[in-house]
Amino acid sequence: MSETGPDIEEQLKLARAQMYEGRFEAALRLAKTALRNDAESIDALYTKAACERYLGHADAALASVDLLKALSPDFGRAHQEEGHIFKAKSDFESAMIAYRRACQCNPVLQASWKAQAEILEGWGRREAAREMRGQEQRIANMPKPLVAIAHLLYEGKLIKAETACRHFLQTNPHDVEAMRLLADIGSRLGILEDADFLLESALEFEPDNIQVRIDYIQTLRKRQKFAEALKQSEFLYQREPDNPVFQSLYAIESMQTGDYEQALQLFEKVLQRLPDDPVTLTSRGHALKTFGRHEEAVLSYQNAIVSDPGHGDAYYGLANLKTYSFSDEELRQMEAQEQGNRLSYQNRIHICFALGKAYEDRKDYDRSFANYDRGNQLKRVQSRYDADQMTGELDSQITACTAALFEKQAGNGCDAPDPIFILGLPRAGSTLLEQILASHSQIDGTLELPNILSLAHRLRRTKQASNDSLYPENLHDLEALQLRAMGQEYIDSTRIHRKGAPFFIDKMPNNFRHIGLIKLILPNAKIIDARREPMACCFSGFKQLFAEGQEFTYGLQEIGQYYRDYVQLMEHWDSVLPSAVLRVQHEEVLDDLDGQVHRMLDYLGLPFEQACIDFHQTERAVRTASSEQVRQPITKASVDLWRHYQSHLQPLKDALGKTILEPRQ
């Protein structure tokens, strides 16, 4: 999203003032002037669209709205403007769709709730209209400063929102809604510990505040504090056992703690009340997939699509099984949905990636790439990822984590040998390695645990008393007791994911960025670098839609640069921590499973067990995109898949540079 300069800000301030005074022609001229200076100014485009609507230029207003939505798909006011335009044309169905999307993007758009109520009242749907009026009144009752803060939050102006919210809390320290908003800001900025604390405190002030408790559950889930999230969701469920929202929350948290039977029972309860709810049917499909009940998962996803042919998450759920082939009718249905104008932005993304998989299975690689590329383009618009900033962050690890650092801190940290870190890039074969090793009687498989990333984030925000340096430079300043405490904290906080084996796997791929930190706090931890040939790895990441994070995968240039930076950083770790990391090449595992299993177990100091070879017979929940593939014997089906797309992959080759030519290590 384009940043507006001070001159444009002044023009827009004046334009808004004139618009509110009803001087729409003058305001429109100022908005157009601002756009000549910055064609992607969201505020200028919004002002232009609103003025065009007020002046009766409906087609021009819709064109401005379309551009707004393309530049900022989650900008609620754009959808609200679209709703106003359709409402003025008496196209009430289209208006309702637009207003609903507006409120999904920004729940404090009072005019959108009011307009929905008016349309529903006109249709005679008084009960539904009352709900909309309730939302309208809720916003009317909020302090105006909090409404303004909420607008900043939902429009992505997080730093401004944080500043304003902290200022409000200085004079209203116990305002629960302000605490909730600040927690939401913190969560969006990745400061989950602060969000956790704020919501816990808010609940102490208002234990019956349902929205605060739901936000608290979601924050606990993000922090992977699954036991506490389960406890909080059970509290709501016990309070109202027949409430489908609470049933669904309790089901999701039951899944997170591995109780899939309970989760499925709860989803069934929801479906008894709401038999055709596409969201619940899709969530049930996800649970069944993770539990290994493939055919039932397929049926649940298909039922979600029957209920709502535009529910993109269900199509992508089928595609993400990796083993499912779409029928011709399903393909036609997806194409019709994608070409229409009724899809929400997120549903369109899901369907683009599903279409990419559908055409891939048909060996129509040009159409397949076109859909993967469109899905990635849509995701990039939502993303704030900066490839050069990431390069700088990884370079800072090389600068700070020197051989001298590890010599200075030798002998410190927590001496627990329990963790086995499998890291690298996503789609590099890490799930396969985890399934192999978790089949060993002495190793527990867990999840992609966020604990190391959270610790690094905490250090990034904490200056040491001795100087002003921040992470990773401040690793030089940590005392032996601090390093030991951090290592022990990691062991303690990850214990909930273990089943009792002496060793456990943490397969968060992004941990490669923090190997220096890992070896300082857990010097006896084992580290496996799951590596895959660069073109195959990067293209596999490009065509995968991740649940969250991994934003570097949504562009060929971005993922190529990231892979190159990863290789450079791993070379640095090999240099300053010789023999600390075992590199396992995915293609070599496919060529020589027995040899690579022995090699990994030798590195880990564990005896060979045949179960590691027969890994596909191991029954355990697998939550990553490869969950279905690792339940089957080794296959080389996708090793050279990228070659079918070669004509489209020059930007990736250019970004990889010489990395693409380097032999396997």
XYZ file of C-alpha atoms in Angstrom:
665
model
C 0.000 0.000 0.000
C 1.373 3.382 -0.946
C 2.543 5.768 1.767
C 1.229 9.307 1.354
C 3.593 12.255 1.756
C 2.877 15.412 3.778
C 1.642 17.455 0.766
C -0.815 14.734 -0.219
C -1.937 14.429 3.404
C -2.807 18.130 3.435
C -4.678 17.851 0.123
C -6.664 14.883 1.422
C -7.418 16.583 4.717
C -8.876 19.527 2.804
C -10.691 17.201 0.381
C -12.347 15.325 3.247
C -13.385 18.601 4.904
C -14.981 19.781 1.664
C -16.694 16.429 1.143
C -18.218 16.557 4.639
C -19.450 20.099 3.838
C -21.154 18.786 0.695
C -18.716 20.456 -1.731
C -18.210 17.287 -3.745
C -16.871 18.844 -6.984
C -14.107 20.673 -5.100
C -13.298 17.597 -3.028
C -13.150 15.450 -6.178
C -10.690 17.862 -7.823
C -8.399 17.697 -4.776
C -8.605 13.887 -4.672
C -7.653 13.692 -8.361
C -4.720 16.051 -7.747
C -3.539 13.820 -4.915
C -3.814 10.772 -7.193
C -1.638 12.432 -9.836
C 1.080 12.579 -7.179
C 0.390 9.073 -5.859
C -1.791 6.867 -8.047
C -2.048 4.197 -5.326
C -3.131 6.409 -2.432
C -5.930 4.468 -0.736
C -7.321 7.535 1.027
C -7.369 9.575 -2.192
C -9.099 6.791 -4.123
C -11.688 6.384 -1.366
C -12.415 10.122 -1.353
C -12.692 10.083 -5.151
C -15.118 7.124 -5.110
C -17.298 8.689 -2.402
C -17.475 12.038 -4.226
C -18.327 10.347 -7.527
C -21.160 8.487 -5.797
C -22.539 11.648 -4.200
C -22.402 13.377 -7.598
C -24.385 10.534 -9.168
C -21.501 9.207 -11.298
C -22.223 5.559 -10.417
C -20.085 3.925 -13.124
C -17.065 6.092 -12.321
C -17.553 5.399 -8.608
C -17.680 1.632 -9.213
C -14.483 1.842 -11.298
C -12.763 3.678 -8.426
C -14.055 1.077 -5.964
C -12.747 -1.778 -8.133
C -9.305 -0.166 -8.157
C -9.510 0.336 -4.389
C -10.356 -3.334 -3.829
C -7.518 -4.418 -6.114
C -5.007 -2.309 -4.182
C -6.372 -3.049 -0.714
C -8.799 -5.992 -0.682
C -9.438 -5.767 3.072
C -10.304 -2.042 3.017
C -13.815 -2.152 4.444
C -14.836 1.320 3.277
C -14.329 0.244 -0.342
C -16.901 -2.536 0.089
C -19.183 -0.111 1.942
C -19.012 2.342 -0.974
C -19.851 -0.503 -3.339
C -22.841 -1.334 -1.135
C -24.030 2.276 -1.191
C -23.776 2.374 -5.001
C -25.751 -0.866 -5.451
C -28.334 0.212 -2.855
C -28.902 3.476 -4.748
C -29.483 1.384 -7.893
C -31.995 -0.795 -5.960
C -29.741 -3.827 -6.521
C -30.276 -4.926 -2.930
C -28.799 -8.428 -3.265
C -25.474 -7.061 -4.520
C -25.631 -4.337 -1.881
C -26.051 -6.921 0.913
C -23.049 -8.895 -0.327
C -20.930 -5.728 -0.356
C -22.126 -4.577 3.086
C -21.450 -8.016 4.592
C -17.908 -7.946 3.227
C -17.460 -4.421 4.549
C -18.382 -5.573 8.064
C -16.137 -8.631 7.798
C -13.207 -6.344 6.959
C -14.139 -3.625 9.452
C -16.786 -4.457 12.102
C -17.150 -0.808 13.201
C -18.570 0.460 9.895
C -21.839 1.631 11.424
C -23.343 2.703 8.098
C -22.968 -0.831 6.711
C -24.809 -2.404 9.659
C -27.538 0.239 9.352
C -27.913 -0.302 5.590
C -28.172 -4.088 6.041
C -30.893 -3.558 8.651
C -32.838 -1.308 6.261
C -32.622 -3.830 3.409
C -33.623 -6.739 5.654
C -36.554 -4.748 7.029
C -37.651 -4.076 3.445
C -37.522 -7.835 2.803
C -39.617 -8.501 5.922
C -36.767 -10.306 7.719
C -37.267 -8.537 11.026
C -35.291 -10.948 13.249
C -32.168 -10.650 11.087
C -32.681 -6.882 10.875
C -32.778 -6.667 14.688
C -29.318 -8.264 14.833
C -27.995 -5.614 12.437
C -29.613 -2.852 14.503
C -27.934 -4.312 17.583
C -24.533 -4.012 15.914
C -25.352 -0.481 14.792
C -26.262 0.454 18.378
C -23.139 -1.240 19.781
C -20.941 1.064 17.699
C -23.077 4.101 18.584
C -22.456 3.347 22.277
C -18.669 3.086 21.890
C -16.558 6.110 22.872
C -15.720 7.991 19.667
C -11.926 7.727 20.238
C -12.246 3.921 20.349
C -14.255 3.879 17.110
C -11.477 5.934 15.478
C -8.835 3.532 16.871
C -10.799 0.547 15.560
C -10.937 2.126 12.072
C -7.147 2.584 12.140
C -6.716 -1.031 13.262
C -8.958 -2.555 10.602
C -7.419 -0.368 7.886
C -3.938 -1.661 8.713
C -2.608 1.575 10.232
C -1.283 -0.354 13.197
C 1.344 2.047 14.533
C -1.105 4.965 14.541
C -3.711 2.720 16.150
C -1.274 1.596 18.849
C -0.236 5.169 19.676
C -3.838 6.351 19.911
C -4.911 3.331 21.962
C -2.097 3.714 24.489
C -2.959 7.408 24.808
C -6.619 6.519 25.487
C -5.619 3.942 28.110
C -3.529 6.499 29.991
C -6.737 8.258 31.008
C -8.971 5.137 30.916
C -6.667 2.401 32.286
C -9.457 -0.118 32.952
C -11.407 0.280 29.711
C -11.834 -3.325 28.581
C -12.638 -2.542 24.929
C -9.478 -0.408 24.661
C -7.466 -3.278 26.186
C -9.039 -5.675 23.690
C -8.199 -3.388 20.761
C -4.596 -2.946 21.934
C -4.306 -6.733 22.257
C -5.600 -7.107 18.684
C -3.008 -4.575 17.495
C -0.283 -6.481 19.343
C -1.407 -9.773 17.846
C -1.305 -8.337 14.323
C 2.188 -6.993 14.993
C 3.268 -10.426 16.263
C 3.627 -9.278 19.878
C 1.600 -12.182 21.215
C 2.894 -12.112 24.793
C 1.592 -8.574 25.291
C -1.740 -9.510 23.687
C -1.984 -12.518 26.005
C -1.333 -10.374 29.102
C -3.794 -7.642 28.060
C -6.632 -10.067 27.408
C -5.995 -12.000 30.610
C -6.138 -8.692 32.508
C -9.287 -7.599 30.652
C -11.011 -10.844 31.671
C -10.207 -10.132 35.309
C -12.109 -6.841 34.970
C -15.004 -8.340 32.960
C -15.143 -12.142 33.271
C -18.470 -12.274 31.402
C -17.188 -10.417 28.315
C -17.635 -13.071 25.632
C -15.700 -11.273 22.857
C -12.674 -10.759 25.112
C -12.672 -14.455 26.044
C -12.941 -15.496 22.387
C -10.036 -13.158 21.489
C -8.090 -14.633 24.428
C -8.679 -18.178 23.147
C -7.471 -17.206 19.668
C -4.341 -15.549 21.095
C -3.584 -18.590 23.253
C -3.954 -20.759 20.146
C -1.528 -18.559 18.208
C 0.960 -18.926 21.068
C 0.285 -22.688 20.962
C -0.776 -22.621 24.614
C -3.289 -25.262 23.661
C -4.126 -26.591 27.129
C -5.132 -23.133 28.378
C -7.047 -22.391 25.149
C -8.929 -25.664 25.616
C -9.740 -24.729 29.222
C -11.095 -21.317 28.166
C -13.182 -22.757 25.328
C -14.561 -25.445 27.657
C -15.610 -22.666 30.056
C -17.731 -21.086 27.307
C -19.084 -24.475 26.213
C -20.125 -25.440 29.737
C -21.806 -22.062 30.101
C -23.979 -22.599 26.989
C -23.638 -26.212 25.730
C -26.132 -25.662 22.901
C -24.429 -22.542 21.513
C -22.987 -23.521 18.081
C -20.276 -20.824 18.290
C -19.041 -22.230 21.602
C -19.335 -25.806 20.326
C -17.216 -24.911 17.312
C -14.579 -23.125 19.416
C -14.352 -26.085 21.787
C -14.035 -28.433 18.795
C -11.165 -26.413 17.301
C -9.276 -26.332 20.611
C -9.887 -30.063 21.081
C -8.235 -30.599 17.686
C -5.241 -28.529 18.751
C -4.681 -30.773 21.785
C -5.007 -33.909 19.656
C -8.479 -34.988 20.817
C -9.934 -35.496 17.348
C -12.718 -37.775 18.532
C -14.095 -35.051 20.795
C -13.619 -32.428 18.062
C -15.593 -34.505 15.587
C -18.383 -35.120 18.115
C -18.636 -31.371 18.711
C -18.697 -30.593 14.988
C -21.564 -33.106 14.688
C -23.451 -31.190 17.385
C -22.996 -27.956 15.457
C -24.220 -29.647 12.281
C -27.337 -30.921 14.075
C -28.271 -27.269 14.640
C -26.793 -25.909 11.381
C -26.780 -28.930 9.032
C -25.563 -27.071 5.939
C -23.041 -24.711 7.532
C -20.106 -24.647 5.063
C -17.572 -23.384 7.606
C -18.312 -26.228 10.033
C -18.349 -28.836 7.265
C -14.950 -27.564 6.101
C -13.501 -27.519 9.637
C -14.783 -31.060 10.088
C -13.021 -31.984 6.826
C -9.749 -30.525 8.140
C -10.097 -32.595 11.340
C -10.836 -35.789 9.428
C -7.892 -35.159 7.090
C -5.483 -34.625 9.983
C -6.821 -37.771 11.661
C -6.156 -39.782 8.489
C -9.813 -40.442 7.592
C -9.405 -39.472 3.953
C -12.725 -40.543 2.400
C -14.808 -38.914 5.140
C -12.767 -35.709 4.780
C -13.491 -35.628 1.044
C -17.226 -36.068 1.660
C -17.262 -33.277 4.263
C -15.500 -30.856 1.905
C -17.871 -31.803 -0.924
C -20.912 -31.220 1.288
C -19.564 -27.761 2.159
C -19.377 -26.963 -1.568
C -22.932 -28.207 -2.145
C -24.048 -25.887 0.647
C -22.055 -22.900 -0.691
C -20.583 -23.256 -4.206
C -18.375 -20.217 -3.525
C -16.780 -21.538 -0.319
C -13.155 -21.498 -1.458
C -11.696 -23.075 1.682
C -13.529 -26.339 0.905
C -12.187 -26.492 -2.675
C -8.697 -25.835 -1.391
C -9.190 -28.439 1.347
C -9.733 -30.992 -1.421
C -6.747 -29.700 -3.411
C -4.541 -29.729 -0.322
C -5.168 -33.431 0.192
C -2.650 -33.715 -2.697
C -4.152 -37.107 -3.601
C -7.591 -35.827 -4.708
C -8.489 -35.245 -8.371
C -11.252 -32.793 -9.204
C -14.024 -33.963 -11.524
C -14.838 -32.090 -14.728
C -17.997 -30.746 -13.088
C -16.064 -29.479 -10.055
C -13.583 -27.811 -12.396
C -16.403 -26.083 -14.304
C -17.942 -24.977 -11.021
C -14.669 -23.460 -9.782
C -14.119 -21.648 -13.074
C -17.624 -20.213 -12.977
C -17.113 -18.997 -9.410
C -13.713 -17.444 -10.149
C -14.981 -15.634 -13.242
C -18.001 -14.226 -11.402
C -18.035 -11.195 -9.125
C -19.703 -12.703 -6.045
C -16.622 -14.236 -4.394
C -15.002 -12.726 -1.347
C -11.315 -11.941 -1.761
C -10.217 -14.867 0.429
C -12.513 -17.325 -1.353
C -11.070 -16.181 -4.684
C -7.529 -16.869 -3.450
C -8.497 -20.375 -2.303
C -10.215 -21.169 -5.603
C -7.259 -19.890 -7.689
C -4.891 -22.249 -5.870
C -7.401 -25.114 -6.179
C -7.710 -24.452 -9.927
C -3.930 -24.517 -10.183
C -3.942 -28.026 -8.685
C -6.889 -29.153 -10.834
C -5.150 -28.162 -14.087
C -1.836 -29.572 -12.829
C -3.498 -32.981 -12.401
C -4.779 -32.663 -15.988
C -1.240 -31.835 -17.178
C -2.500 -28.490 -18.521
C 0.537 -26.735 -17.073
C 0.037 -23.329 -18.690
C -3.469 -22.955 -17.242
C -2.248 -24.405 -13.988
C 0.512 -21.804 -13.700
C -1.850 -18.973 -14.646
C -4.078 -19.869 -11.688
C -1.223 -20.396 -9.225
C 0.226 -17.068 -10.360
C -3.100 -15.263 -9.923
C -3.542 -16.734 -6.444
C -0.053 -15.617 -5.501
C -0.626 -12.131 -6.902
C -3.775 -11.801 -4.786
C -1.880 -12.970 -1.693
C 0.968 -10.512 -2.329
C -1.502 -7.614 -2.277
C -2.450 -8.648 1.273
C 1.142 -9.184 2.364
C 3.563 -6.695 3.856
C 6.560 -8.913 3.076
C 9.778 -7.120 2.095
C 12.401 -9.433 0.576
C 15.262 -6.969 1.071
C 14.317 -6.443 4.704
C 14.432 -10.226 5.229
C 17.854 -10.359 3.558
C 19.002 -7.702 6.025
C 17.674 -9.693 8.983
C 19.487 -12.851 7.871
C 22.680 -10.893 7.182
C 22.511 -9.548 10.746
C 22.740 -13.142 12.017
C 25.959 -13.603 10.054
C 27.389 -10.347 11.403
C 26.460 -10.977 15.044
C 26.813 -14.742 15.447
C 30.566 -15.126 15.103
C 32.842 -17.952 16.157
C 33.988 -15.667 18.995
C 30.394 -15.526 20.324
C 30.162 -19.302 20.612
C 33.622 -19.533 22.180
C 32.661 -16.878 24.747
C 29.360 -18.583 25.640
C 30.675 -22.174 25.549
C 29.415 -24.283 28.448
C 26.409 -22.061 29.107
C 22.769 -22.791 28.331
C 20.487 -25.667 29.336
C 22.151 -29.054 28.797
C 18.932 -30.962 27.959
C 19.503 -33.154 24.879
C 15.761 -33.605 24.187
C 15.068 -31.341 21.154
C 15.629 -32.351 17.546
C 15.117 -29.332 15.274
C 14.168 -30.051 11.664
C 14.413 -26.793 9.746
C 14.951 -25.214 6.339
C 12.326 -24.118 3.829
C 8.719 -25.313 3.745
C 8.027 -27.988 1.121
C 11.616 -29.261 1.427
C 10.704 -32.686 2.831
C 10.696 -31.833 6.532
C 7.335 -33.555 7.161
C 8.718 -36.749 5.620
C 11.797 -36.592 7.876
C 9.592 -35.946 10.901
C 7.335 -38.904 10.074
C 10.387 -41.146 9.654
C 11.985 -40.093 12.940
C 8.705 -39.916 14.897
C 8.234 -43.594 14.005
C 11.179 -44.326 16.331
C 10.181 -45.443 19.829
C 12.402 -42.819 21.491
C 11.208 -39.774 19.489
C 7.952 -37.840 19.721
C 6.687 -35.881 16.732
C 5.054 -32.609 17.688
C 4.299 -29.522 15.566
C 5.890 -26.508 13.960
C 6.450 -24.974 17.393
C 6.642 -21.150 17.622
C 8.709 -21.053 20.831
C 12.107 -20.174 19.332
C 10.561 -17.511 17.081
C 8.749 -16.030 20.110
C 11.970 -15.953 22.120
C 13.816 -14.234 19.266
C 10.977 -11.706 19.031
C 11.226 -11.043 22.763
C 14.974 -10.493 22.497
C 14.414 -8.203 19.519
C 12.367 -5.910 21.757
C 14.625 -6.112 24.847
C 17.696 -3.937 25.261
C 20.321 -5.306 27.631
C 21.343 -3.112 30.541
C 24.969 -3.001 29.438
C 24.283 -1.288 26.089
C 21.617 -0.415 23.535
C 22.112 -3.402 21.233
C 19.156 -5.500 20.130
C 18.807 -9.065 18.826
C 20.899 -10.714 17.507
C 23.711 -8.386 18.667
C 22.538 -8.669 22.272
C 23.329 -12.401 22.296
C 26.866 -11.297 23.216
C 25.526 -9.668 26.392
C 23.419 -12.492 27.808
C 24.612 -13.997 31.083
C 25.023 -17.737 31.633
C 21.993 -17.798 33.947
C 19.841 -16.092 31.318
C 20.865 -18.571 28.609
C 20.183 -21.516 30.902
C 16.794 -20.089 31.910
C 15.805 -19.537 28.270
C 16.755 -23.102 27.390
C 14.834 -24.500 30.352
C 11.836 -22.332 29.471
C 11.838 -23.859 25.979
C 11.938 -27.396 27.412
C 9.154 -26.634 29.902
C 6.857 -24.784 27.494
C 7.048 -27.483 24.811
C 6.364 -30.369 27.198
C 2.622 -30.239 26.522
C 3.235 -31.441 22.943
C 5.194 -34.533 23.999
C 3.969 -38.077 24.623
C 6.715 -39.281 26.981
C 9.615 -40.195 24.667
C 13.077 -38.925 25.709
C 13.484 -36.898 22.476
C 11.056 -34.749 20.488
C 10.983 -32.966 17.130
C 10.370 -29.268 16.567
C 9.881 -28.850 12.818
C 9.323 -25.088 12.552
C 11.181 -24.484 9.260
C 11.951 -20.821 10.007
C 14.122 -21.808 12.965
C 17.102 -21.887 10.571
C 17.232 -18.121 11.058
C 17.959 -18.640 14.762
C 20.395 -21.569 14.935
C 22.819 -19.315 16.834
C 20.228 -18.687 19.534
C 19.288 -22.380 19.644
C 22.885 -23.529 20.187
C 23.454 -20.887 22.882
C 20.430 -21.855 24.986
C 20.342 -25.584 24.082
C 23.928 -26.575 23.227
C 23.068 -30.299 23.119
C 20.104 -29.933 20.759
C 20.370 -31.752 17.435
C 19.662 -29.856 14.207
C 18.699 -31.355 10.832
C 18.634 -29.114 7.744
C 15.958 -30.524 5.416
C 17.096 -29.423 1.979
C 15.634 -29.870 -1.473
C 16.856 -28.927 -4.943
C 16.235 -25.179 -5.282
C 13.909 -25.133 -8.305
C 11.768 -27.993 -6.984
C 11.662 -26.572 -3.467
C 10.834 -23.014 -4.472
C 8.186 -23.916 -7.016
C 6.547 -26.302 -4.555
C 6.376 -23.421 -2.064
C 5.005 -21.064 -4.727
C 2.072 -23.355 -5.488
C 1.210 -23.916 -1.827
C -1.284 -21.683 -0.010
C -0.170 -21.620 3.618
C -2.595 -21.227 6.524
C -0.489 -18.337 7.839
C 3.020 -16.941 7.550
C 5.576 -18.015 4.919
C 4.819 -14.820 2.990
C 8.082 -15.113 1.038
C 6.483 -17.913 -1.009
C 3.954 -15.688 -2.803
C 6.280 -14.496 -5.565
C 8.909 -16.238 -7.715
C 11.495 -13.519 -7.152
C 10.750 -13.395 -3.414
C 11.068 -17.119 -2.801
C 14.197 -17.363 -4.959
C 15.884 -14.591 -2.980
C 14.821 -16.229 0.284
C 16.287 -19.599 -0.759
C 19.544 -17.918 -1.747
C 19.716 -16.114 1.611
C 18.940 -19.381 3.424
C 21.817 -21.207 1.715
C 24.192 -18.359 2.575
C 23.133 -18.370 6.236
C 23.427 -22.163 6.496
C 26.964 -21.914 5.110
C 27.702 -19.450 7.905
C 26.338 -21.805 10.583
C 28.476 -24.619 9.131
C 31.500 -22.337 9.410
C 31.027 -21.101 12.997
C 29.358 -24.275 14.354
C 31.174 -27.080 12.511
C 29.379 -30.459 12.592
C 26.457 -28.988 14.557
C 23.978 -29.382 11.676
C 23.204 -32.541 9.695
C 22.122 -31.719 6.156
C 19.656 -34.197 4.663
C 18.918 -33.836 0.965
C 15.347 -34.748 0.045
C 16.330 -36.367 -3.261
C 18.830 -38.612 -1.461
C 16.132 -39.777 0.959
C 14.019 -40.770 -2.067
C 16.986 -42.547 -3.686
C 18.311 -44.314 -0.567
C 15.822 -44.358 2.292
C 17.658 -47.031 4.270
C 21.016 -45.257 4.051
C 19.615 -41.856 5.020
C 17.626 -43.304 7.954
C 20.797 -44.926 9.308
C 22.687 -41.657 8.772
C 20.113 -39.610 10.714
C 19.884 -42.113 13.583
C 23.694 -42.276 13.823
C 23.782 -38.474 14.094
C 21.131 -38.603 16.824
C 22.944 -41.409 18.669
C 19.949 -43.743 18.466
C 19.717 -47.417 17.444
C 18.119 -48.386 14.161
C 14.424 -49.375 14.230
C 12.586 -50.858 11.237
C 9.558 -48.664 11.998
C 11.526 -45.710 10.587
C 11.633 -47.456 7.198
C 7.950 -48.383 7.470
C 7.064 -44.812 8.477
C 3.895 -44.744 6.363
C 2.339 -47.311 8.718
C 2.787 -45.039 11.753
C -0.517 -43.715 13.051
C -0.234 -40.116 14.231
C -1.892 -36.793 13.459
C -0.013 -34.796 10.814
C -1.059 -31.144 10.419
C 1.057 -29.892 7.516
C 0.310 -29.772 3.789
C 2.071 -33.138 3.314
C -0.185 -35.043 5.728
C -1.613 -37.404 3.096
C 1.681 -37.946 1.275
C 3.585 -39.134 4.361
C 0.953 -41.816 4.957
C 2.095 -43.528 1.740
C 5.366 -45.240 0.785
C 8.167 -43.168 -0.779
C 7.356 -41.819 -4.239
C 9.331 -39.658 -6.674
C 6.210 -38.400 -8.445
C 6.787 -34.693 -7.750
C 10.607 -34.505 -7.913
C 10.755 -32.959 -11.387
C 7.257 -31.496 -11.546
C 8.679 -27.973 -11.806
C 10.208 -28.786 -15.201
C 6.724 -28.782 -16.760
C 6.460 -25.099 -15.753
C 9.943 -24.051 -16.918
C 8.738 -21.528 -19.468
C 7.192 -19.485 -16.624
C 10.008 -19.731 -14.091
C 12.715 -17.395 -15.396
C 12.170 -14.866 -12.532
C 12.823 -17.698 -10.073
C 15.989 -18.786 -11.896
C 17.240 -15.194 -11.963
C 16.626 -14.770 -8.233
C 18.356 -18.042 -7.349
C 21.446 -17.088 -9.362
C 24.420 -19.373 -8.815
C 22.573 -21.265 -6.067
C 20.782 -23.208 -8.782
C 24.064 -24.487 -10.171
C 25.636 -25.626 -6.910
C 25.952 -29.396 -6.445
C 24.324 -31.140 -3.538
C 26.330 -30.957 -0.337
